[in-house]
Amino acid sequence: MRKIVSPLSSNRRGFAKIVLLSTALTLSAAPIVLAQAAAPPKVSVMAALTKPMRTSETFIGRGEAIDKVDVIARVSGFLEEVLVADGSDVQEGDLMFRIERSAYEATLEARRADLAKAEANLQLTSLDLARKEELMSRGAVSVAERDTSRANEKVAEAQVRSAKAAIQQADLDLSYTEIHAPFSGRIGRIEVSVGDVVGPTSNSLVNLVREAPIYVAFALNEKQFVNVLQKIQQEADTEQEQKGLIEVFVVLPNGNDLEERGRIAFADNRIDPTTGAITVRAKFENANRWIIDGSYLTVGLESKKTVDRIVISQAAIQRDQQGTFVLVVDDQQLVQQRYIKTGDVVGIGIIVLEGLSDGETVVVEGLQRIRPGAKVDPILANQAGE
């Protein structure tokens, strides 16, 4: 008797084998999947470190030359010589321009002649007075005549003094035909040419600016100014110590820091009612002349004394509606959310005033993969690429 195999029975056995094989594969792979799901995410971390820092505040400042002047001729005349070039450096007393002298030399000679005439007239009136006094003693002339001679002598004396003053003025006018640098500095563009008629009412001949040393002026509001004063008084006892307590630094317009430090030279004695601020000036030697009159700069006040501050990377900082926070990894490798209060930026770091302790570990990379309460696998940031 032949055994007939039903196609349906054969299909069932095949299906059963497939189910068993699939189940076996699933069971064999389950530990791997579960192990992968259980692995904590890797994150890069850095330690919050305490560092000695100098407290500072920054403001917008402007370069101001200590001395600058528009050079103007003090007497009128034809410009005879220009002895400097555009943009050149000059020293105090250097001759820069010369105005035609001949007219002023002639005037000086005329005033000298007037003096000689006045002195001769004085001599004559003095002799006349002496004669009148002698004759009056003999009764030959009246008192009125004697008094007239005395008055004439006094007039002559006044004329001598006037002539001498005129000579001084003429001598001054002659000296003004030579225009010298009133101080050392650098001149700008020369605005006149030889042959021009110049004088007190004409335009300036050239602008002269003292470039070194130089002031940097900036403004503090009332609160900032009082805070600075209180800090100085708390940390220094004598006036000399107070002057040396705070240094002034500047950031040049190209973003580079000026290595040279300045000192406070002046603080105004009143608050400007229109701005609510007080003007402060710092003095810089400006040896490289990188601070230019009229240039805008970032200027800051920095304490010479250091204080310990906790510093973390700015990459760890996050913000929400409640404020600024960081994610901290504790000893159990669990993530905690910690709200903090920050201070000044220091390079790529930032000062933490409240909320963190020295040595705590904060997450700087992988923040998007974790949440508070999650377990993580922390890796030091400088080892993250290993």
PDB file of C-alpha atoms in Angstrom, residues 4 39 93 119 121 143 146 163 167 183 191 193 207 220 233 245 270 273 288 290 293 305 337 342-343 361 363 365 383:
ATOM      1  CA  ILE A   4       0.381   9.303  -0.052  1.00  0.00           C
ATOM      2  CA  ALA A  39      25.363  50.950  27.013  1.00  0.00           C
ATOM      3  CA  GLY A  93      61.195 124.457  19.040  1.00  0.00           C
ATOM      4  CA  GLU A 119      64.793 160.164  24.603  1.00  0.00           C
ATOM      5  CA  ASN A 121      62.954 165.203  23.802  1.00  0.00           C
ATOM      6  CA  VAL A 143      55.718 179.081  39.487  1.00  0.00           C
ATOM      7  CA  ARG A 146      58.170 176.015  36.317  1.00  0.00           C
ATOM      8  CA  ALA A 163      58.515 154.064  22.373  1.00  0.00           C
ATOM      9  CA  ILE A 167      59.945 148.378  20.110  1.00  0.00           C
ATOM     10  CA  PHE A 183      55.739 120.865  21.492  1.00  0.00           C
ATOM     11  CA  GLU A 191      47.404 123.344   4.272  1.00  0.00           C
ATOM     12  CA  SER A 193      52.017 126.804   0.047  1.00  0.00           C
ATOM     13  CA  ASN A 207      47.738 120.488  12.696  1.00  0.00           C
ATOM     14  CA  LEU A 220      31.433 104.926  33.836  1.00  0.00           C
ATOM     15  CA  GLN A 233      39.158 101.816  49.293  1.00  0.00           C
ATOM     16  CA  LEU A 245      45.729  99.063  42.650  1.00  0.00           C
ATOM     17  CA  ARG A 270      30.664 115.524  38.460  1.00  0.00           C
ATOM     18  CA  PRO A 273      23.343 115.022  33.724  1.00  0.00           C
ATOM     19  CA  ASN A 288      54.432 102.127  19.474  1.00  0.00           C
ATOM     20  CA  TRP A 290      49.157 102.290  18.169  1.00  0.00           C
ATOM     21  CA  ASP A 293      43.873 110.459  18.660  1.00  0.00           C
ATOM     22  CA  LYS A 305      45.464  91.622  42.972  1.00  0.00           C
ATOM     23  CA  GLN A 337      21.305  69.831  35.901  1.00  0.00           C
ATOM     24  CA  THR A 342      28.525  83.437  35.504  1.00  0.00           C
ATOM     25  CA  GLY A 343      31.041  86.260  35.421  1.00  0.00           C
ATOM     26  CA  THR A 361      32.883  67.568  36.152  1.00  0.00           C
ATOM     27  CA  VAL A 363      29.755  68.024  30.097  1.00  0.00           C
ATOM     28  CA  GLU A 365      30.350  67.643  24.202  1.00  0.00           C
ATOM     29  CA  GLN A 383      41.129  62.453  25.383  1.00  0.00           C
TER      30      GLN A 383
END
